[in-house]
Coordinates of C-alpha atoms in Angstrom, one line a residue:
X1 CA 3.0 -2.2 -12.9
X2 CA 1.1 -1.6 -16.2
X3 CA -2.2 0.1 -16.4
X4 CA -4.2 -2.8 -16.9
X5 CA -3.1 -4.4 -13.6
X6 CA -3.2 -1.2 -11.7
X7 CA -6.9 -1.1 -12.9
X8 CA -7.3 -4.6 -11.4
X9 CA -6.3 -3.4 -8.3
X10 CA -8.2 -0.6 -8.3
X11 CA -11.5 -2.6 -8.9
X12 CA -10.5 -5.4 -6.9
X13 CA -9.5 -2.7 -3.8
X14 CA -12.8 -1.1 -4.5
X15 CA -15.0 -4.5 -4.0
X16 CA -13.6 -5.9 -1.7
X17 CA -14.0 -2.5 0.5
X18 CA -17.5 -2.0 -0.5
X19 CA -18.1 -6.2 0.0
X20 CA -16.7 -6.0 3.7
X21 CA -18.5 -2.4 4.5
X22 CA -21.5 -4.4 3.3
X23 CA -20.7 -7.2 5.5
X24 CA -20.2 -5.4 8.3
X25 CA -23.7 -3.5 8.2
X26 CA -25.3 -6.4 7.7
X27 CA -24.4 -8.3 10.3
X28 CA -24.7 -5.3 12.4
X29 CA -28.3 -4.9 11.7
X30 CA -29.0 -8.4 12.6
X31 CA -27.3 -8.6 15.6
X32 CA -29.5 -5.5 16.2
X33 CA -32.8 -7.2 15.1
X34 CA -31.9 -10.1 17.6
X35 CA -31.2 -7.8 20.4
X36 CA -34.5 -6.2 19.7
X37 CA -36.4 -9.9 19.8
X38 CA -34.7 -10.9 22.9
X39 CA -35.7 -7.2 24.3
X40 CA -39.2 -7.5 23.5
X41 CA -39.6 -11.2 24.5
X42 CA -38.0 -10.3 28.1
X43 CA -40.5 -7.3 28.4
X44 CA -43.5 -9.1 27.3
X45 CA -42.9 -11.8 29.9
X46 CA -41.9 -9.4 32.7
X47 CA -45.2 -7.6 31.7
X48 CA -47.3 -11.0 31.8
X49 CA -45.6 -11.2 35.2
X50 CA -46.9 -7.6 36.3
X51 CA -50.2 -8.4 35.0
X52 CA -50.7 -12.0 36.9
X53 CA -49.4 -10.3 40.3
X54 CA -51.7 -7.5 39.8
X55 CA -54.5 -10.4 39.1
X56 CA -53.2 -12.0 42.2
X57 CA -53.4 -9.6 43.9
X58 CA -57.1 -8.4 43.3
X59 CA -58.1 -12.0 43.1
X60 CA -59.2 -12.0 39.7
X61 CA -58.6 -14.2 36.4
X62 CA -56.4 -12.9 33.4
X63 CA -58.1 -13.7 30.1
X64 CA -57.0 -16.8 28.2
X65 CA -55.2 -14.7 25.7
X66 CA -52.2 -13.1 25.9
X67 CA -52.8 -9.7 28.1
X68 CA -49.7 -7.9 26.6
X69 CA -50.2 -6.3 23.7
X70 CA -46.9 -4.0 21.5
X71 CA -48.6 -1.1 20.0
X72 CA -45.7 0.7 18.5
X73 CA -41.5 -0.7 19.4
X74 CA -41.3 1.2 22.7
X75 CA -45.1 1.0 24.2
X76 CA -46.9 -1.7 25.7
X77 CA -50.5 -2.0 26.7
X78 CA -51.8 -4.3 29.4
X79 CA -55.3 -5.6 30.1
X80 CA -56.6 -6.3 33.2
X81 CA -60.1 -6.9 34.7
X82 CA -60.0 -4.9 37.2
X83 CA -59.6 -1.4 38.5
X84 CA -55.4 -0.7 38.9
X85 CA -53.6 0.6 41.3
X86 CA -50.6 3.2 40.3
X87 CA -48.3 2.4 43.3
X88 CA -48.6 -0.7 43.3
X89 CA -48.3 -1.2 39.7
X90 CA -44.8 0.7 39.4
X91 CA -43.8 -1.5 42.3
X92 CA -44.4 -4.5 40.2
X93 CA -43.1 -3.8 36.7
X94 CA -39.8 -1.9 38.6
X95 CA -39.3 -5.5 40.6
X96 CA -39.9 -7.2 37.3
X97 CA -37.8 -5.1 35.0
X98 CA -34.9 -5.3 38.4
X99 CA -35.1 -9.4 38.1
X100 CA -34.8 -9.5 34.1
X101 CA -32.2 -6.8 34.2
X102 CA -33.9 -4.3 32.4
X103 CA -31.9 -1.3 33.1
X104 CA -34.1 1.2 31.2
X105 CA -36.3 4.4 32.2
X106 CA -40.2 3.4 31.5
X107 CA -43.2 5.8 32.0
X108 CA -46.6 4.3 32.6
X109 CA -50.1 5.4 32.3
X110 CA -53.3 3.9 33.4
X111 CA -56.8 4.5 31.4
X112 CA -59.5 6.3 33.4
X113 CA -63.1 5.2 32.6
X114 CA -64.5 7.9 33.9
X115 CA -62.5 10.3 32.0
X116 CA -62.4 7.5 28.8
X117 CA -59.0 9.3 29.0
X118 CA -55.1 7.8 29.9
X119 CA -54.3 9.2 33.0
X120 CA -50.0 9.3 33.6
X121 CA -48.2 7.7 36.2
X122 CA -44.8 8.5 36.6
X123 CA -41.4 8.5 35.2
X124 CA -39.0 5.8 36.4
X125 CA -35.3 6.0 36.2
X126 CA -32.4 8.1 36.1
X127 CA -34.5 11.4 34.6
X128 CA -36.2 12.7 38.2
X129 CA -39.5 14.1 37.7
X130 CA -39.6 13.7 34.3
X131 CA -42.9 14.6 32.5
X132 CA -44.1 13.4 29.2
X133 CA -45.2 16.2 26.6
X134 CA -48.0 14.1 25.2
X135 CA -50.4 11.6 26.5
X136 CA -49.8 7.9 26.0
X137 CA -52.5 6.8 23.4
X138 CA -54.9 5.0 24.5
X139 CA -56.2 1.4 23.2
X140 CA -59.6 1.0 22.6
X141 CA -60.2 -3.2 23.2
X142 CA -60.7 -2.7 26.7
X143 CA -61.7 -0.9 29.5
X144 CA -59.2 -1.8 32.5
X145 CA -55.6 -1.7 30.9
X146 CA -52.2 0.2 31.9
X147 CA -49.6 1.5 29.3
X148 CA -46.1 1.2 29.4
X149 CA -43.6 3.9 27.1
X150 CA -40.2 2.6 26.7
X151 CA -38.4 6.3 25.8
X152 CA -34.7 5.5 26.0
X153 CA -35.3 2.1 23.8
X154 CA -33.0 2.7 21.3
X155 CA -30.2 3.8 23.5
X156 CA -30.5 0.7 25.4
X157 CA -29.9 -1.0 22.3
X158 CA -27.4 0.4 20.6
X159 CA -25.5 0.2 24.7
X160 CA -26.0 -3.7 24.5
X161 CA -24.5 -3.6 20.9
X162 CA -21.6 -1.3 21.9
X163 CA -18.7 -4.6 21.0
X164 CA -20.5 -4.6 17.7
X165 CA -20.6 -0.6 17.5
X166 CA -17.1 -0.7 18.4
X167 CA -15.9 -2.9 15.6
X168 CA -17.5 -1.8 13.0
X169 CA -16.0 2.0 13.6
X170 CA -12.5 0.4 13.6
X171 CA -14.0 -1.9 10.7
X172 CA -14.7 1.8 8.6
X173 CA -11.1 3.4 10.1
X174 CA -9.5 0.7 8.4
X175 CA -11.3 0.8 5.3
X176 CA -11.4 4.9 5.3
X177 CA -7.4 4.6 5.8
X178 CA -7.2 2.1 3.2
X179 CA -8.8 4.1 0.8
X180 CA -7.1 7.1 1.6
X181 CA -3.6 5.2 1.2
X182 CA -4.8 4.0 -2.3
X183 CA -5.6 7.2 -3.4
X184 CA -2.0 8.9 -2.5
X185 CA -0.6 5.5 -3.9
X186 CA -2.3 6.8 -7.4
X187 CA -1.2 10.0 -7.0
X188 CA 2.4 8.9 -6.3
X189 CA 2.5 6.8 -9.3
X190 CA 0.9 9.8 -11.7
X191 CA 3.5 12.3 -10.4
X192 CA 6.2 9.7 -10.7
X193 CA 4.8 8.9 -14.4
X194 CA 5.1 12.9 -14.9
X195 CA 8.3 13.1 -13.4
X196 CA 9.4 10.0 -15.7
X197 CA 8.3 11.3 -19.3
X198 CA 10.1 14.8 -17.8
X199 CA 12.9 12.9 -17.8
X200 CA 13.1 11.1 -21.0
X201 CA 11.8 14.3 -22.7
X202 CA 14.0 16.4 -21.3
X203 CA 16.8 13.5 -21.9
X204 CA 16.2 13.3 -25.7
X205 CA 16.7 17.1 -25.7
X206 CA 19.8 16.9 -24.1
X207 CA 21.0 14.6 -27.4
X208 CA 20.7 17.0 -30.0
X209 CA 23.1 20.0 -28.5
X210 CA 25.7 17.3 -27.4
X211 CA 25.8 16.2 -30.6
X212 CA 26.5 19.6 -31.8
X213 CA 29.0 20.3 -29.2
X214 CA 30.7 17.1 -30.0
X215 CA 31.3 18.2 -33.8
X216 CA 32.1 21.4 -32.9
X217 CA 34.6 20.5 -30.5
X218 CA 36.3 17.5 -32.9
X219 CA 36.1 20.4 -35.5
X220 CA 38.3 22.9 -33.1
X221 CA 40.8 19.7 -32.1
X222 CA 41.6 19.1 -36.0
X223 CA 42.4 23.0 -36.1
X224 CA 46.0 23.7 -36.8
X225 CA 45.9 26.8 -35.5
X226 CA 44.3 24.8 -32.2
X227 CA 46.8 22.5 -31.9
X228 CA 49.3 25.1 -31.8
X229 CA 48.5 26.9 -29.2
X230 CA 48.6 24.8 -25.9
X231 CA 46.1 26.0 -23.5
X232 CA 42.9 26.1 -26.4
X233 CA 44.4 22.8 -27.2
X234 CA 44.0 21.2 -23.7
X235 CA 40.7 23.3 -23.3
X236 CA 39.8 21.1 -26.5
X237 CA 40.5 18.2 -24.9
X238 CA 38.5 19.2 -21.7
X239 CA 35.6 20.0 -23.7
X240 CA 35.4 17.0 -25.7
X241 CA 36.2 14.6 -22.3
X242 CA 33.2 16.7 -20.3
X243 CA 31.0 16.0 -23.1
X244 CA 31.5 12.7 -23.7
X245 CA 31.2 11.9 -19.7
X246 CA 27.4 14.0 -20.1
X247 CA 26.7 12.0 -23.4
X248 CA 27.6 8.7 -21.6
X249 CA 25.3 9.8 -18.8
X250 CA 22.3 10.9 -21.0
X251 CA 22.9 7.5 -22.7
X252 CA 22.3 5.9 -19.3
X253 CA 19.2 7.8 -18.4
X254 CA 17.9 6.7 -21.8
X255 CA 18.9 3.2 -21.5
X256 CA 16.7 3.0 -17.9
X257 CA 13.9 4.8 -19.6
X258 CA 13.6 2.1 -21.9
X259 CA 14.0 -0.8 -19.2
X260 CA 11.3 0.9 -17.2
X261 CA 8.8 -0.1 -19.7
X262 CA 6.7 -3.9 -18.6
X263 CA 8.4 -5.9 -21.7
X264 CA 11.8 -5.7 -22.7
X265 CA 12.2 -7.2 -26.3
X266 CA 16.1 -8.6 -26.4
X267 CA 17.5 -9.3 -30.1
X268 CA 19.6 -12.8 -29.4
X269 CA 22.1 -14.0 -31.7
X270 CA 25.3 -16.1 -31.4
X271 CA 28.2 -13.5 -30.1
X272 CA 31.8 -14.5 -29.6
X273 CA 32.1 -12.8 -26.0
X274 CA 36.2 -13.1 -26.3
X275 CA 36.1 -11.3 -29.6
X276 CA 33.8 -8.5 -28.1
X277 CA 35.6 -8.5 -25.1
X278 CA 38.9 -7.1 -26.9
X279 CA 36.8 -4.8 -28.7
X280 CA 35.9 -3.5 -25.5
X281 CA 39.0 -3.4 -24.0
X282 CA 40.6 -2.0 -27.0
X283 CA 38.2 1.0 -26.7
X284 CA 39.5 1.6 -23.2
X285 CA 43.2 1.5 -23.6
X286 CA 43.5 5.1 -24.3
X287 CA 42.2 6.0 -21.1
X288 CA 44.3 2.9 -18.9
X289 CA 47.5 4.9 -21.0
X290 CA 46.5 8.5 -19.4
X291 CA 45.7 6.8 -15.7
X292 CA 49.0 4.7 -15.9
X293 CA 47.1 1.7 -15.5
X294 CA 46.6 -2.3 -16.4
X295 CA 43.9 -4.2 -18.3
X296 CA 44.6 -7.6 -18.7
X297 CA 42.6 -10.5 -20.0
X298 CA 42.4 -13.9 -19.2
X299 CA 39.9 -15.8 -21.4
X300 CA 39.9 -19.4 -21.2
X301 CA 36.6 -20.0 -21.6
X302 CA 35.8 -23.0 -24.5
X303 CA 33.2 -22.5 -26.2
X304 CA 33.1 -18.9 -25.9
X305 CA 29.9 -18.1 -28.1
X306 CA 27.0 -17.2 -26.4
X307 CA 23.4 -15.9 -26.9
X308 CA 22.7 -12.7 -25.9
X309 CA 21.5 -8.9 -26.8
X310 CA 24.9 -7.6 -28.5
X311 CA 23.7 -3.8 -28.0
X312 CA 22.8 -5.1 -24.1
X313 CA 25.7 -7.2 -23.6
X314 CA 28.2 -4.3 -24.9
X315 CA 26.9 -2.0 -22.2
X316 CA 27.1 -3.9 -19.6
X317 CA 30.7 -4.7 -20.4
X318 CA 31.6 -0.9 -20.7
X319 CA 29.8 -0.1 -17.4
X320 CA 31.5 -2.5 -15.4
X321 CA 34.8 -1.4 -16.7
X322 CA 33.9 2.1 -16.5
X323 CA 32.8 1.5 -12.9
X324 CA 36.3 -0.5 -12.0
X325 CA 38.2 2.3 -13.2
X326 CA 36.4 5.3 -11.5
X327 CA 36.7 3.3 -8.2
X328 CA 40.1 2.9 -8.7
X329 CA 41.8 6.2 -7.5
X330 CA 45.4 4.9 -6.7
X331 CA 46.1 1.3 -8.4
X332 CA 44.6 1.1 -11.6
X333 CA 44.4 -2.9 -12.2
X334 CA 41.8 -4.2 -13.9
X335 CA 41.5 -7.9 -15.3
X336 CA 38.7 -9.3 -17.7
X337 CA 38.7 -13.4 -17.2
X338 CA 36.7 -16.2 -18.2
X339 CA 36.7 -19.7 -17.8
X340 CA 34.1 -22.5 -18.3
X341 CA 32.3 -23.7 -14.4
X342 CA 30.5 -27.2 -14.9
X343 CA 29.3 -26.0 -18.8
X344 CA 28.8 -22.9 -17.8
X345 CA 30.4 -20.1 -19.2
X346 CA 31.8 -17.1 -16.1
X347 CA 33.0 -13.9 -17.3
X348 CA 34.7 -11.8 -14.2
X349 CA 35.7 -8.1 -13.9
X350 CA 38.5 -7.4 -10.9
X351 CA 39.9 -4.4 -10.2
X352 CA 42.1 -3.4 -7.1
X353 CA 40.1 -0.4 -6.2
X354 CA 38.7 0.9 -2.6
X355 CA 36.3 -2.1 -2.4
X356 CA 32.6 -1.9 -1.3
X357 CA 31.7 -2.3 2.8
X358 CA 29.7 -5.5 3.5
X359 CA 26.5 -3.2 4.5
X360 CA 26.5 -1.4 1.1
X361 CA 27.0 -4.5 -1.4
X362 CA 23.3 -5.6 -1.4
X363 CA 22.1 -1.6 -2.4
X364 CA 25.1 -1.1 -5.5
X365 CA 22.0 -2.2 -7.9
X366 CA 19.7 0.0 -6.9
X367 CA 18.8 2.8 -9.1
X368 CA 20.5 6.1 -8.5
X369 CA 22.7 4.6 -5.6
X370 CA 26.2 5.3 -5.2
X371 CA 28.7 3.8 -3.0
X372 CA 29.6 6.5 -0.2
X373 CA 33.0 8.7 -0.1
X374 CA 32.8 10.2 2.6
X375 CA 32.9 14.1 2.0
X376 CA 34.5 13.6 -1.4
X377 CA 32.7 13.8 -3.9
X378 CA 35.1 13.1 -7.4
X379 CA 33.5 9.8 -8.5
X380 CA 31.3 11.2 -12.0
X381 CA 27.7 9.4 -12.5
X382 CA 24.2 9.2 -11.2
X383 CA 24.6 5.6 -10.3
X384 CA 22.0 3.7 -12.6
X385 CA 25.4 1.8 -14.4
X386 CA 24.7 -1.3 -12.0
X387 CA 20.9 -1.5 -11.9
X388 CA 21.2 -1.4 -15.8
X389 CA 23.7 -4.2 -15.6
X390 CA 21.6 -6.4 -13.0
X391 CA 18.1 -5.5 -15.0
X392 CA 20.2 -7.3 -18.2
X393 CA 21.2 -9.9 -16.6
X394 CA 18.3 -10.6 -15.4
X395 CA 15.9 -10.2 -18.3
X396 CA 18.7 -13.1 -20.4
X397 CA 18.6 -15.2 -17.4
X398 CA 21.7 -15.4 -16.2
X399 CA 23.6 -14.7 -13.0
X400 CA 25.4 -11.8 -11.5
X401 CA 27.3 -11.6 -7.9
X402 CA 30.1 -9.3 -6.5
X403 CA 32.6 -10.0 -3.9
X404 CA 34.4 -7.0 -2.6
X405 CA 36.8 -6.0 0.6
X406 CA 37.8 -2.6 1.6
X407 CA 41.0 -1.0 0.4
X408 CA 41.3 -4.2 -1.8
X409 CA 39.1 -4.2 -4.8
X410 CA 36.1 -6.0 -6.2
X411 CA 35.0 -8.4 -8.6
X412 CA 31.6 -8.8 -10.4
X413 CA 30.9 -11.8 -12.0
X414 CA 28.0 -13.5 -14.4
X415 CA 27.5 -16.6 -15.1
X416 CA 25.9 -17.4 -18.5
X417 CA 24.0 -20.8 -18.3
X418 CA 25.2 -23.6 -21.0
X419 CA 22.0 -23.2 -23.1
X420 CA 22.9 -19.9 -23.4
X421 CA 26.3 -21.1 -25.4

């Protein structure tokens, strides 16, 4: 994923976090502003109700306005014409608040004339003999009037909101997690973008003394005095073999670099795959001599031309050769066919090596994954041959597929479509 789209999805995660955590206040605050409106509707009826049994009771008439008045969210004032009664009035507004399920502690007060002061009732609820610390505030638009302080409002609320409450914290976990994940995602992909260009630095670097031990060591094999003598001689040999396996790896590492990058730019031209082919095979008869093995070929495709990378299409060919022969430890038999499928053109490798189990066939192409061997460890490579060959084949279109048994071989095979010809 390229930095542009990473971006994207950065800005993209960031909205849509912000948008829901948004979202989720919101409708938060207005279930809380309805709960609040129901709340005070219930309380100004049950305290219309106190006020027309305390009327009733004293045989008096209520004014034709509204009695109940909210001076502040949590106190009430109601006026009455006539003097009021403190027990009876908590016995009223406790049966009211009882009937309308009000389950909240209330304090009342009732104002004095005499004293032109509020004089407090009592503290009802769960908090015994609760006292206030300041006096309820008195209302100066009448003269016979009780107050009622509502000091556990707010918990009450947010209790009757507690679903919401609920749901919004897991709302935030998920959200906080998500943003935490996205964060160690970055991080991943910066130390993996380190670790990368180490790499491929650290690759390129490798080129440079290879090279050198390369001449050197072709220098010392054309040395008469070398080719006398048998054991420099074969330590010749092992040098240049050892060197050539670590600049056919380094090769590989570089080759993966550069199919790690968003856009691979293939050079097509019209290649003769059965002239390459023996091109390819010639380079490997040397080794097939030393191992005492076979390489046949069998091409009967018509036309055999077809489009492709030549550079691409080369190394592919030597890593699926140099893969058959590595994984062929006993019978060395490796044949190179192709024949033309319904236009098509289908090259196939076969060898009669140990074969790949069922369960490991669909992970061969994955970088850096080697078939296992048990505790024997003498096949050479850091297994990216294969997902280089699939990441080719896939960038020119075409198809690959491997069939394989245990203790009888394998065969890979791609399929080059008839436009490619």
């Amino acid at each position: 994923m390229n930095k542009i789209r990473i971006r994207w999805v950065i800005v993209l995660g960031a909205i849509s976090m912000f948008g829901i955590a948004l979202s989720q206040i919101y409708w938060v605050n207005r279930a809380m502003d309805i709960t609040e409106k129901e709340l005070d509707q219930t309380l100004n009826v049950a305290l219309l109700n106190v006020a027309e049994d305390m009327a009733m009771l004293n045989d008096h008439n209520l004014a034709s306005t509204n009695p109940v008045s909210q001076l502040s969210s949590n106190y009430f004032v109601v006026a009455l014409n006539d003097v009021i009664d403190a027990n009876i009035l908590e016995h009223y507004i406790s049966k009211e608040f009882r009937a309308r399920k009000i389950f909240m502690d209330y304090e009342y007060g009732i104002y004095d004339c005499s004293s032109d002061k509020m004089v407090y009732g009592n503290y009802v609820g769960t908090k015994e003999n609760k006292n206030i610390t300041t006096e309820l505030p008195k209302w100066e638009d009448n003269i016979y009037y009780f107050g009622v302080r509502l000091p556990e409002r707010k918990a009450y609320i947010f209790g009757e909101l507690k679903v919401w409450m609920f749901s919004t914290t897991i709302v935030l976990m998920v959200l906080l997690i998500f943003a935490y994940s996205l964060f160690i995602i970055l991080k991943q992909k910066r130390l993996s973008e380190v670790q990368k260009d180490f790499v491929n630095t650290m690759t390129h670097e490798f080129k440079t003394p290879l090279s050198t031990i390369a001449i050197s060591a072709n220098v010392l094999a054309e040395s008469e005095a070398i080719k006398q003598d048998t054991r420099l001689n074969k330590y010749t040999e092992i040098i240049q073999e050892e060197n050539s396996q670590l600049t056919k790896q380094v090769e590989k590492l570089l080759q993966m670099t550069d199919l790690e990058k968003e856009v691979i730019t293939l050079k097509l031209e019209q290649i003769d795959l059965h002239e390459l082919l023996q091109k390819v095979a010639h380079h490997f008869d040397l080794k097939m001599n030393d191992l005492n093995g076979i390489l046949t070929l069998g091409l009967k495709a018509k036309p055999s031309e077809v489009l492709a990378d030549k550079v691409h299409l080369t190394n592919i060919l030597y890593n699926l050769l140099d893969n058959a022969i590595k994984y062929s430890p006993e019978t060395l038999n490796i044949s190179i066919d192709t024949k033309t499928i319904n236009n098509n053109l289908v090259l196939s490798i076969t060898d009669k090596g140990q074969g790949i189990a069922p369960e490991n066939q669909p992970k061969i192409f994955n970088k850096f994954y080697r078939v296992p061997t048990g505790n024997v460890h003498d096949v050479k490579g850091f297994g990216l041959g294969l997902s280089y060959v699939k990441k080719i084949v896939q960038t020119h279109k075409w198809k690959l597929n491997v069939t394989s048994e245990l203790d009888t071989g394998s065969t890979f095979t791609i399929e080059i479509p008839s436009k490619n010809g």
